Coordinates of C-alpha atoms in Angstrom, one line a residue:
Chain A
M1 CA -17.9 -56.9 -9.7
A2 CA -14.3 -56.0 -10.5
D3 CA -13.8 -54.5 -13.9
V4 CA -11.7 -57.6 -14.9
P5 CA -12.6 -60.5 -12.6
S6 CA -9.8 -62.7 -11.5
D7 CA -11.4 -65.6 -13.3
A8 CA -11.9 -63.7 -16.6
P9 CA -10.3 -64.8 -19.9
E10 CA -7.4 -63.0 -21.4
H11 CA -9.3 -60.7 -23.7
C12 CA -12.0 -59.8 -21.2
P13 CA -13.5 -56.5 -22.4
G14 CA -14.2 -55.4 -18.8
T15 CA -17.5 -55.8 -16.9
S16 CA -18.6 -52.3 -17.6
S17 CA -18.0 -52.5 -21.4
D18 CA -20.8 -52.5 -23.9
Q19 CA -19.3 -55.9 -25.0
A20 CA -19.5 -57.4 -21.5
G21 CA -20.8 -60.9 -21.8
K22 CA -21.2 -60.6 -25.5
S23 CA -17.7 -60.5 -27.0
S24 CA -16.1 -63.7 -28.4
A25 CA -13.6 -63.6 -25.5
C26 CA -16.5 -64.1 -23.1
Q27 CA -17.3 -67.6 -24.3
G28 CA -16.7 -70.0 -21.5
C29 CA -16.2 -67.3 -18.9
P30 CA -18.0 -68.2 -15.6
N31 CA -19.3 -64.6 -15.4
Q32 CA -20.6 -64.5 -18.9
N33 CA -24.3 -64.7 -18.0
I34 CA -24.0 -62.0 -15.3
C35 CA -22.3 -59.7 -17.7
A36 CA -24.7 -60.3 -20.5
S37 CA -27.7 -59.6 -18.3
G38 CA -26.2 -56.2 -17.5
A39 CA -26.0 -56.9 -13.7
A40 CA -22.3 -56.3 -13.7
K41 CA -22.8 -52.8 -15.1
A42 CA -24.3 -51.4 -11.9
P43 CA -22.3 -48.4 -10.7
D44 CA -19.0 -49.6 -9.4
P45 CA -19.1 -49.5 -5.6
A46 CA -15.5 -48.3 -5.8
I47 CA -16.7 -44.9 -6.9
E48 CA -18.4 -44.3 -3.5
E49 CA -15.5 -45.8 -1.7
I50 CA -13.2 -43.4 -3.5
R51 CA -15.5 -40.5 -2.8
Q52 CA -15.3 -41.2 0.9
K53 CA -11.5 -41.8 0.8
L54 CA -10.9 -38.5 -0.9
T55 CA -13.0 -36.3 1.3
T56 CA -9.7 -35.3 2.8
V57 CA -8.4 -34.1 -0.6
K58 CA -9.4 -30.5 -1.3
H59 CA -8.5 -30.0 -4.9
K60 CA -8.0 -32.5 -7.7
I61 CA -6.3 -31.5 -11.0
L62 CA -5.7 -33.6 -14.1
V63 CA -2.7 -32.9 -16.4
L64 CA -3.5 -33.9 -20.0
S65 CA -1.9 -33.8 -23.4
G66 CA -2.8 -35.1 -26.8
K67 CA 0.6 -36.3 -27.8
G68 CA 3.6 -37.7 -26.0
G69 CA 6.8 -35.7 -25.5
V70 CA 5.2 -32.3 -24.9
G71 CA 6.4 -32.0 -21.3
K72 CA 3.3 -33.2 -19.4
S73 CA 5.1 -35.2 -16.7
T74 CA 7.7 -32.5 -16.3
F75 CA 4.9 -30.0 -15.7
S76 CA 3.1 -32.3 -13.3
A77 CA 6.2 -32.8 -11.3
H78 CA 7.1 -29.1 -11.1
L79 CA 3.5 -28.0 -10.4
S80 CA 3.7 -30.3 -7.4
H81 CA 7.1 -28.9 -6.3
A82 CA 5.8 -25.4 -6.7
L83 CA 2.6 -26.0 -4.7
A84 CA 4.6 -27.8 -2.0
S85 CA 7.0 -24.9 -1.7
D86 CA 4.3 -23.5 0.6
D87 CA 5.0 -25.5 3.8
S88 CA 1.5 -25.1 5.0
K89 CA 0.1 -27.0 2.0
E90 CA 0.0 -30.8 1.5
V91 CA 0.5 -31.9 -2.1
A92 CA 0.1 -35.4 -3.7
L93 CA 1.2 -36.4 -7.1
L94 CA -0.5 -39.5 -8.7
D95 CA 1.1 -41.0 -11.8
V96 CA -1.4 -43.0 -13.8
D97 CA 0.8 -43.4 -16.8
I98 CA 0.8 -47.2 -16.2
C99 CA 3.0 -48.2 -19.2
G100 CA 5.4 -45.2 -19.1
P101 CA 5.8 -44.1 -15.5
S102 CA 8.3 -41.2 -15.6
I103 CA 7.3 -39.5 -12.4
P104 CA 9.6 -41.5 -10.0
K105 CA 12.7 -40.5 -12.1
I106 CA 11.7 -36.8 -12.5
M107 CA 11.0 -36.6 -8.7
G108 CA 14.3 -38.3 -7.8
L109 CA 12.6 -41.3 -6.4
E110 CA 13.9 -44.1 -8.5
G111 CA 14.3 -47.3 -6.6
E112 CA 11.8 -46.3 -3.9
Q113 CA 9.3 -48.9 -2.8
V114 CA 5.7 -48.6 -1.6
H115 CA 4.8 -49.9 1.9
Q116 CA 1.5 -51.3 3.0
S117 CA -0.1 -50.6 6.4
G118 CA -3.5 -51.1 8.0
S119 CA -4.8 -47.9 6.4
G120 CA -3.6 -48.8 2.9
W121 CA -0.6 -48.2 0.7
S122 CA 1.7 -45.4 1.9
P123 CA 2.8 -43.1 -0.9
V124 CA 6.5 -42.1 -1.2
Y125 CA 7.4 -38.7 0.3
V126 CA 9.8 -36.4 -1.6
E127 CA 9.3 -33.7 1.1
D128 CA 7.3 -33.8 4.3
N129 CA 4.4 -32.2 2.4
L130 CA 4.8 -33.8 -1.0
A131 CA 3.7 -37.4 -1.6
V132 CA 4.0 -39.4 -4.8
M133 CA 2.4 -42.6 -6.1
S134 CA 3.3 -44.4 -9.3
I135 CA 3.4 -47.9 -10.6
G136 CA 7.1 -47.3 -11.0
F137 CA 7.4 -47.9 -7.3
L138 CA 5.9 -51.4 -7.7
L139 CA 8.4 -52.5 -10.4
S140 CA 11.6 -54.1 -9.3
S141 CA 13.8 -53.1 -12.2
P142 CA 14.0 -50.1 -14.6
D143 CA 13.7 -52.6 -17.4
D144 CA 10.4 -54.0 -16.2
A145 CA 7.7 -53.4 -18.8
V146 CA 4.0 -53.1 -17.9
I147 CA 2.4 -54.9 -20.8
W148 CA -1.2 -54.6 -19.8
R149 CA -4.4 -54.2 -21.7
G150 CA -7.0 -51.6 -20.7
P151 CA -9.0 -53.5 -18.1
K152 CA -6.0 -54.3 -16.0
K153 CA -4.7 -50.7 -16.2
N154 CA -8.1 -49.6 -15.0
G155 CA -8.0 -51.9 -12.0
M156 CA -4.6 -50.4 -11.0
I157 CA -6.0 -46.9 -11.2
K158 CA -8.9 -47.8 -9.0
Q159 CA -6.5 -49.2 -6.4
F160 CA -4.4 -46.0 -6.6
L161 CA -7.4 -43.9 -5.8
R162 CA -9.1 -46.2 -3.3
D163 CA -6.2 -47.9 -1.5
V164 CA -3.5 -45.3 -1.1
D165 CA -3.5 -43.5 2.2
W166 CA -3.2 -40.0 1.0
G167 CA -4.3 -38.3 4.3
E168 CA -5.1 -34.6 4.4
V169 CA -4.2 -33.2 1.0
D170 CA -4.7 -29.7 -0.4
Y171 CA -3.8 -30.5 -4.0
L172 CA -3.9 -33.9 -5.7
I173 CA -2.2 -33.7 -9.1
V174 CA -2.9 -36.5 -11.5
D175 CA -0.3 -37.1 -14.3
T176 CA -1.8 -39.0 -17.2
P177 CA -0.4 -40.7 -20.3
P178 CA -1.0 -38.9 -23.6
G179 CA -4.3 -39.5 -25.4
T180 CA -7.9 -40.1 -24.5
S181 CA -8.2 -43.7 -23.6
D182 CA -8.6 -46.2 -20.8
E183 CA -6.6 -44.3 -18.2
H184 CA -8.4 -41.1 -18.8
L185 CA -11.9 -42.6 -18.8
S186 CA -11.1 -44.6 -15.6
I187 CA -9.8 -41.5 -13.8
V188 CA -12.9 -39.6 -14.7
Q189 CA -15.1 -42.5 -13.8
Y190 CA -13.6 -43.3 -10.5
L191 CA -13.5 -39.7 -9.5
S192 CA -17.1 -39.1 -10.6
G193 CA -18.1 -39.2 -6.9
A194 CA -15.2 -37.3 -5.5
G195 CA -15.2 -34.6 -8.2
I196 CA -12.4 -33.1 -10.3
D197 CA -11.6 -29.3 -10.1
G198 CA -10.3 -29.2 -13.6
A199 CA -7.8 -30.1 -16.2
V200 CA -4.7 -28.5 -17.5
I201 CA -3.7 -29.3 -21.1
I202 CA -0.1 -29.2 -22.2
T203 CA 0.9 -28.6 -25.8
T204 CA 3.8 -27.4 -27.9
P205 CA 3.4 -24.6 -30.4
Q206 CA 3.4 -27.1 -33.2
V207 CA 3.7 -30.8 -33.8
L208 CA 7.4 -31.6 -33.4
G209 CA 9.2 -32.1 -36.7
S210 CA 6.3 -31.4 -38.9
P211 CA 8.0 -28.6 -41.0
L212 CA 10.4 -31.3 -42.2
L213 CA 7.6 -33.7 -43.0
L214 CA 5.6 -31.0 -44.9
H215 CA 8.5 -30.2 -47.1
F216 CA 9.2 -33.9 -47.6
A217 CA 5.6 -34.4 -48.6
A218 CA 5.8 -31.5 -51.0
T219 CA 8.8 -33.1 -52.5
I220 CA 7.0 -36.3 -53.2
T221 CA 3.8 -34.6 -54.4
H222 CA 5.6 -31.9 -56.3
E223 CA 3.0 -29.4 -55.2
K224 CA 3.4 -25.9 -54.1
K225 CA 0.5 -24.8 -52.0
S226 CA -0.6 -21.2 -51.8
S227 CA 0.4 -19.4 -48.6
S228 CA -3.1 -19.3 -47.4
Q229 CA -3.4 -23.1 -47.9
Q230 CA -0.2 -23.5 -46.0
K231 CA -1.5 -21.4 -43.2
Q232 CA -4.7 -23.5 -43.0
F233 CA -2.6 -26.5 -42.8
W234 CA -0.5 -25.1 -40.0
E235 CA -3.5 -24.6 -37.9
V236 CA -4.3 -28.2 -37.7
S237 CA -1.0 -28.8 -36.0
L238 CA -2.9 -28.2 -32.7
Q239 CA -5.3 -30.9 -33.6
D240 CA -4.2 -33.1 -30.7
V241 CA -4.9 -30.5 -28.0
R242 CA -8.3 -29.9 -29.6
K243 CA -9.0 -33.5 -29.1
E244 CA -8.1 -33.3 -25.4
I245 CA -10.4 -30.3 -25.2
R246 CA -13.2 -32.3 -26.8
F247 CA -12.6 -35.1 -24.3
C248 CA -12.9 -32.7 -21.4
K249 CA -16.1 -31.3 -22.7
K250 CA -17.5 -34.7 -23.4
V251 CA -16.8 -36.0 -19.9
K252 CA -17.7 -32.6 -18.3
I253 CA -14.3 -31.8 -16.8
P254 CA -13.7 -28.0 -16.5
I255 CA -10.6 -26.8 -18.4
I256 CA -8.4 -24.7 -16.1
G257 CA -6.4 -23.7 -19.2
V258 CA -3.8 -24.6 -21.8
I259 CA 0.0 -24.4 -21.4
E260 CA 2.2 -24.0 -24.4
N261 CA 5.5 -25.7 -23.7
M262 CA 8.8 -25.5 -25.7
S263 CA 7.8 -22.1 -26.9
G264 CA 11.0 -20.6 -28.2
F265 CA 14.6 -21.3 -27.4
V266 CA 17.1 -18.8 -26.0
C267 CA 20.6 -19.6 -27.1
P268 CA 22.8 -19.7 -23.9
K269 CA 25.7 -18.1 -25.9
C270 CA 24.2 -15.3 -28.0
K271 CA 20.9 -15.0 -26.2
N272 CA 18.9 -14.8 -29.4
T273 CA 15.6 -16.5 -29.5
S274 CA 14.8 -19.2 -32.1
Q275 CA 11.5 -20.8 -32.8
I276 CA 12.3 -24.5 -33.1
F277 CA 8.7 -25.4 -33.4
P278 CA 7.4 -22.3 -35.2
P279 CA 3.8 -21.3 -34.3
T280 CA 3.1 -19.9 -37.7
T281 CA -0.6 -19.2 -37.0
G282 CA -0.2 -17.9 -33.5
G283 CA 0.1 -21.3 -31.9
A284 CA -1.8 -22.1 -28.7
Q285 CA -2.7 -18.4 -28.2
R286 CA -4.8 -18.1 -31.3
M287 CA -6.4 -21.5 -30.6
C288 CA -7.3 -20.5 -27.0
E289 CA -8.8 -17.2 -28.3
E290 CA -10.8 -19.1 -30.8
L291 CA -12.1 -21.6 -28.3
N292 CA -12.4 -19.1 -25.4
L293 CA -10.0 -20.9 -23.1
P294 CA -7.4 -19.4 -20.9
L295 CA -3.8 -19.7 -22.1
L296 CA -2.1 -20.1 -18.8
G297 CA 1.3 -19.4 -20.2
S298 CA 4.1 -20.2 -22.6
V299 CA 7.2 -21.9 -21.4
P300 CA 10.4 -21.5 -23.3
L301 CA 12.9 -24.3 -23.9
D302 CA 15.8 -24.4 -21.4
P303 CA 18.3 -27.3 -21.6
R304 CA 18.6 -27.1 -17.9
I305 CA 15.0 -28.4 -17.5
G306 CA 15.9 -31.7 -19.1
R307 CA 19.0 -32.0 -17.0
S308 CA 17.1 -31.4 -13.8
C309 CA 14.5 -34.0 -14.7
D310 CA 17.2 -36.5 -15.5
E311 CA 18.8 -35.8 -12.1
G312 CA 15.5 -35.9 -10.3
K313 CA 15.7 -32.3 -9.1
S314 CA 13.3 -29.4 -9.3
F315 CA 14.6 -26.9 -11.8
L316 CA 12.5 -24.3 -10.0
T317 CA 15.0 -24.5 -7.2
E318 CA 18.1 -25.4 -9.4
V319 CA 17.7 -22.4 -11.8
P320 CA 15.0 -20.2 -10.3
D321 CA 15.9 -17.2 -12.6
S322 CA 15.5 -19.2 -15.8
P323 CA 12.8 -17.6 -18.0
A324 CA 11.2 -21.1 -18.0
A325 CA 11.1 -21.2 -14.2
V326 CA 9.5 -17.8 -14.1
A327 CA 6.9 -18.8 -16.6
Y328 CA 6.2 -21.9 -14.6
Q329 CA 5.7 -20.0 -11.4
N330 CA 3.3 -17.6 -13.1
I331 CA 1.3 -20.5 -14.4
V332 CA 1.2 -22.2 -11.0
Q333 CA -0.1 -19.0 -9.5
K334 CA -3.0 -19.0 -12.0
I335 CA -3.8 -22.6 -11.0
R336 CA -3.7 -21.7 -7.3
D337 CA -6.1 -18.8 -8.0
Y338 CA -8.4 -21.1 -10.0
C339 CA -8.5 -23.6 -7.1
S340 CA -9.2 -20.9 -4.5
S341 CA -12.2 -19.6 -6.5
H342 CA -13.6 -23.1 -7.2
T343 CA -14.7 -25.9 -5.0
T344 CA -15.3 -29.4 -6.3
S345 CA -18.9 -29.2 -5.3
D346 CA -19.3 -26.5 -8.0
N347 CA -18.3 -29.1 -10.6
P348 CA -20.1 -32.4 -10.1
V349 CA -18.8 -34.7 -12.7
Chain B
M1 CA 5.3 -38.1 -32.8
L2 CA 9.0 -38.8 -32.9
H3 CA 8.3 -42.0 -34.8
S4 CA 6.1 -40.3 -37.3
T5 CA 8.8 -37.8 -38.1
L6 CA 11.4 -40.4 -38.8
L7 CA 9.5 -43.1 -40.7
C8 CA 8.8 -41.4 -44.0
F9 CA 12.1 -41.2 -45.9
I10 CA 12.1 -44.3 -48.0
L11 CA 11.5 -42.8 -51.4
L12 CA 12.5 -45.5 -53.7
Y13 CA 10.3 -48.3 -52.4
A14 CA 6.6 -49.0 -52.2
V15 CA 5.9 -48.2 -48.6
G16 CA 2.8 -48.5 -46.5
I17 CA 2.3 -46.6 -43.3
L18 CA -0.1 -47.9 -40.8
D19 CA -0.9 -45.3 -38.1
V20 CA -2.2 -47.1 -35.0
D21 CA -2.0 -44.1 -32.7
L22 CA -5.8 -44.0 -32.6
C23 CA -6.1 -41.2 -30.0
G24 CA -3.5 -39.0 -31.7
P25 CA -3.3 -39.8 -35.4
S26 CA -0.6 -37.5 -36.7
I27 CA 0.4 -39.2 -40.0
P28 CA -2.3 -37.8 -42.3
R29 CA -1.6 -34.2 -41.5
M30 CA 2.1 -34.7 -41.3
L31 CA 2.1 -36.0 -44.8
R32 CA -0.3 -33.4 -45.9
V33 CA -2.8 -35.8 -47.3
G34 CA -5.7 -33.8 -45.9
K35 CA -9.0 -35.7 -45.4
P36 CA -9.7 -37.8 -48.4
E37 CA -12.5 -40.4 -48.1
V38 CA -11.5 -44.0 -47.6
H39 CA -13.1 -46.2 -50.3
Q40 CA -13.8 -49.9 -50.4
C41 CA -12.9 -52.2 -53.2
D42 CA -13.3 -56.0 -53.6
A43 CA -10.1 -56.6 -51.7
G44 CA -11.0 -54.3 -48.8
W45 CA -10.4 -50.7 -47.8
V46 CA -8.3 -48.7 -50.2
P47 CA -5.4 -46.9 -48.5
V48 CA -4.9 -43.2 -49.1
Y49 CA -1.9 -42.4 -51.3
A50 CA 0.4 -39.5 -50.4
D51 CA 1.8 -39.3 -54.0
P52 CA 0.6 -39.6 -57.6
Q53 CA 2.9 -42.5 -58.2
Q54 CA 1.2 -44.4 -55.3
Q55 CA 4.6 -45.2 -53.7
L56 CA 3.4 -44.2 -50.2
A57 CA 0.1 -45.7 -49.0
I58 CA -1.4 -44.7 -45.7
M59 CA -4.1 -45.9 -43.4
S60 CA -5.0 -44.0 -40.3
I61 CA -8.1 -43.4 -38.1
G62 CA -7.6 -39.8 -39.1
F63 CA -9.2 -40.5 -42.4
L64 CA -12.3 -42.1 -40.8
L65 CA -13.2 -39.2 -38.6
E66 CA -15.9 -36.8 -39.9
D67 CA -14.4 -34.0 -37.8
S68 CA -10.7 -34.0 -37.5
D69 CA -10.9 -32.4 -34.0
E70 CA -13.1 -35.3 -32.8
A71 CA -11.6 -37.1 -29.9
V72 CA -11.4 -40.9 -30.2
I73 CA -12.3 -41.9 -26.6
W74 CA -12.1 -45.6 -26.8
R75 CA -11.1 -48.3 -24.3
G76 CA -8.7 -51.1 -25.2
P77 CA -11.0 -53.7 -26.8
K78 CA -12.4 -51.2 -29.3
K79 CA -9.0 -50.0 -30.3
T80 CA -7.9 -53.7 -30.6
A81 CA -10.8 -54.4 -33.0
L82 CA -10.0 -51.5 -35.3
I83 CA -6.3 -52.3 -35.5
G84 CA -7.3 -55.8 -36.5
Q85 CA -9.3 -54.4 -39.3
F86 CA -6.5 -52.1 -40.4
V87 CA -4.1 -55.0 -40.7
S88 CA -6.5 -57.5 -42.3
D89 CA -9.0 -55.4 -44.3
V90 CA -6.9 -52.8 -46.0
A91 CA -5.9 -53.6 -49.6
W92 CA -2.3 -52.6 -49.2
G93 CA -1.3 -54.2 -52.5
E94 CA 2.3 -55.0 -53.3
L95 CA 4.5 -53.3 -50.7
D96 CA 8.3 -53.4 -50.1
V97 CA 7.9 -52.1 -46.5
L98 CA 5.0 -51.7 -44.1
L99 CA 5.8 -49.2 -41.4
V100 CA 3.6 -49.2 -38.3
D101 CA 3.6 -46.0 -36.3
T102 CA 2.6 -46.6 -32.7
P103 CA 1.7 -44.4 -29.7
P104 CA 4.0 -44.4 -26.7
G105 CA 3.6 -47.3 -24.3
T106 CA 3.2 -51.1 -24.2
S107 CA -0.5 -51.7 -24.2
D108 CA -3.5 -52.5 -26.3
E109 CA -2.3 -51.0 -29.6
H110 CA 1.1 -52.7 -29.4
L111 CA -0.3 -56.1 -28.5
A112 CA -3.1 -55.7 -31.2
V113 CA -0.6 -54.9 -33.9
L114 CA 1.6 -57.9 -33.1
E115 CA -1.2 -60.3 -32.7
N116 CA -2.5 -59.4 -36.1
L117 CA 0.8 -59.2 -37.9
R118 CA 2.2 -62.4 -36.5
K119 CA 0.9 -64.5 -39.4
H120 CA 2.6 -62.0 -41.8
R121 CA 6.1 -62.0 -40.1
V122 CA 7.3 -58.9 -38.3
D123 CA 10.9 -58.0 -39.3
G124 CA 11.5 -56.0 -36.2
A125 CA 11.1 -52.7 -34.4
V126 CA 12.8 -49.4 -34.5
L127 CA 12.9 -47.6 -31.1
V128 CA 13.0 -43.8 -31.0
T129 CA 14.2 -41.9 -28.0
T130 CA 15.4 -38.4 -27.2
P131 CA 18.9 -38.1 -25.5
Q132 CA 17.3 -37.5 -22.1
A133 CA 17.4 -40.2 -19.4
V134 CA 13.7 -39.8 -18.8
S135 CA 13.1 -40.8 -22.4
T136 CA 15.6 -43.6 -22.5
G137 CA 14.1 -44.9 -19.2
D138 CA 10.8 -45.4 -21.1
V139 CA 12.5 -47.0 -24.1
R140 CA 14.1 -49.6 -21.8
R141 CA 10.6 -50.8 -21.2
E142 CA 9.9 -50.9 -24.9
I143 CA 13.0 -53.0 -25.3
T144 CA 11.7 -55.4 -22.7
F145 CA 8.4 -55.5 -24.5
C146 CA 10.1 -56.5 -27.7
K147 CA 12.1 -59.2 -26.0
K148 CA 9.0 -60.6 -24.3
T149 CA 7.0 -60.6 -27.5
A150 CA 10.0 -61.9 -29.6
V151 CA 10.2 -58.9 -31.8
K152 CA 13.7 -58.3 -33.1
I153 CA 15.1 -54.8 -32.3
L154 CA 16.4 -53.4 -35.5
G155 CA 17.9 -50.5 -33.7
I156 CA 17.6 -47.3 -31.7
V157 CA 17.3 -43.8 -33.1
E158 CA 18.1 -40.7 -31.0
N159 CA 15.9 -37.8 -32.1
M160 CA 16.1 -34.1 -31.2
S161 CA 19.8 -34.7 -30.8
G162 CA 21.2 -31.2 -30.5
F163 CA 20.2 -27.8 -31.8
V164 CA 22.6 -25.6 -33.7
C165 CA 21.7 -21.9 -33.1
P166 CA 21.1 -20.3 -36.5
H167 CA 22.4 -17.0 -35.1
C168 CA 25.8 -18.0 -33.7
S169 CA 26.2 -21.7 -34.6
E170 CA 26.6 -22.8 -31.0
C171 CA 25.3 -26.3 -30.5
S172 CA 22.9 -26.7 -27.6
N173 CA 21.9 -30.1 -26.2
I174 CA 18.4 -29.0 -25.4
F175 CA 17.3 -32.5 -24.4
S176 CA 20.6 -33.6 -23.0
K177 CA 23.2 -35.6 -24.9
G178 CA 24.3 -39.1 -25.8
G179 CA 21.4 -41.0 -24.2
G180 CA 20.5 -43.0 -27.3
E181 CA 23.9 -44.3 -27.8
E182 CA 24.3 -45.2 -24.1
L183 CA 21.0 -47.0 -24.2
A184 CA 22.1 -49.0 -27.2
K185 CA 25.3 -50.0 -25.5
L186 CA 23.5 -50.8 -22.2
T187 CA 21.0 -53.1 -23.9
G188 CA 23.2 -54.6 -26.6
S189 CA 21.1 -53.0 -29.4
V190 CA 22.3 -51.4 -32.7
F191 CA 22.5 -47.6 -32.6
L192 CA 21.1 -46.4 -35.9
G193 CA 22.0 -42.8 -35.5
S194 CA 21.1 -39.3 -34.2
V195 CA 18.7 -36.9 -35.8
P196 CA 19.4 -33.2 -34.9
L197 CA 16.8 -30.4 -34.5
D198 CA 17.4 -28.5 -37.7
P199 CA 17.1 -24.7 -37.6
L200 CA 17.4 -24.4 -41.3
L201 CA 13.9 -25.4 -42.0
A202 CA 12.4 -23.2 -39.4
A203 CA 14.4 -20.3 -40.6
S204 CA 13.6 -20.9 -44.3
L205 CA 9.9 -20.9 -43.3
E206 CA 10.2 -17.7 -41.4
E207 CA 12.1 -16.0 -44.2
G208 CA 9.8 -17.3 -46.8
Q209 CA 12.6 -19.1 -48.7
D210 CA 12.0 -21.8 -51.1
F211 CA 12.2 -24.8 -48.8
L212 CA 12.5 -27.3 -51.6
Q213 CA 16.0 -25.8 -52.2
A214 CA 17.0 -25.7 -48.6
F215 CA 15.6 -29.2 -47.9
P216 CA 18.4 -31.4 -49.4
D217 CA 21.0 -29.5 -47.4
S218 CA 19.2 -30.1 -44.1
S219 CA 21.2 -32.0 -41.6
T220 CA 18.1 -33.7 -40.4
Y221 CA 17.4 -35.0 -43.9
T222 CA 20.9 -36.3 -44.2
A223 CA 20.7 -38.1 -40.8
I224 CA 17.3 -39.6 -41.6
S225 CA 18.5 -40.8 -45.0
Q226 CA 21.4 -42.5 -43.5
I227 CA 19.3 -44.2 -40.9
A228 CA 16.8 -45.3 -43.6
N229 CA 19.6 -46.8 -45.7
T230 CA 21.1 -48.7 -42.7
L231 CA 17.7 -50.1 -41.9
L232 CA 17.0 -51.2 -45.4
S233 CA 20.4 -52.9 -45.6
S234 CA 19.6 -54.8 -42.5
L235 CA 16.2 -55.8 -43.8
D236 CA 17.7 -57.0 -47.1
A237 CA 20.4 -59.0 -45.3

């Protein structure tokens, strides 16, 4: 049965939920007895359909982050561009940020529409070898909001995986919204047959703005903490990426590595480096050492990145000599190397 | 994250902060309240107070996790249920303002908050963006969300608006420029102000200066205070 049947009430918890058939929203639903008996929780047939559909996709990579605004979609887009710079490779970018689809804009594809054919939905091609799918292509106006609860978002993700005609693909990159919720669980669930090579987690050295908050808090509480207490506090700034790591371990997704974004800013005038988001206890590097995870790289802030994204261009081709572009290319190579040495059959989900 | 940074400057009022970013609860550590236990009283859960005078009350899932690195891997219905409890079962007491910090998006958390707060009247929403078009593009959808759910838009704040190099004072627009104000004009919303990235605080940290002295001079603090005052005037009106 569909996760949210078409005749389900508004607050349907989803047929695979623990609350299926039992929640107050289920009262009066024609499917209530089926759900309550557990019959609806049989493995979703879509998982096998998706497994078959994606046999032509060699590598599948998730891009995750704990918080918004760390540069995840920017990274997903440029990872795709970098992989597609090799003409012999076919790359696909799937945007499952249903409520905040940024990928069309970053890829310069705003206003594009999706077409249907006998073999399914056709993705939108940026280059001959770079295809993109996003709910953004199904919206008619940039003001359109997707105000959907979890079950409906899950249904869309299933369609993206099952009904898009991806064709032969070397790399499928999946850009996710921040957090560890419906979209993430659905992607993992629906790809449980097809397999996921691994996940890349994006973070910043520190939670944005928190130095200010800490000082403000100190003002209110009139406390001066000792420097070791302060350092302990700083460490928890990477809490959100630790949560993503826990998520990956819980759902058994291998972690390809962590990327530290916005790591230092080089002033275009005087060329001095400033730490806008100071990693006072060694930032992501220390955390990766502690958790025995690869730090794939640190990417400095470059105002030209934001500009390229706003214009829908790849800054890897616009400003290839930027330290940020160089950092990106090094990170991409590590991801290529990881994929070459792993096959999905090594990592059944 | 942007919202969290900007919501906490109303010093003279009794303020409650409800953190409904269940997957990424930043408020507890941002306000340095650590991991106190949440107790129950006759009137419900007692919020955690950030200050001895109990001017700033907080509720967040962050306080309910045994292990703060624990991931909250919940689907929508479970998130909706907890948010309902946060609104109805917390003994907030007498508050001048209840701020609700939300995750990005227009989904379960946002709908749950509104459904539960409806009976208590929602004054409106503050929308936070960075100057970049990619960010304002997302906030246009938040504006549509507010219109569809009949939530008044109190205004738009542009965060990370410029960075002044502490070495040479050159101002760099790291995340582009002017997007917040343009968005406000485009959508007929009030532009509340811009908040710069402040190098003074980062520098004072690195140099081990007394930040309590540097703090009032911070351009970020000035900007946020002005925004807070504008907001309060519009709420009083």
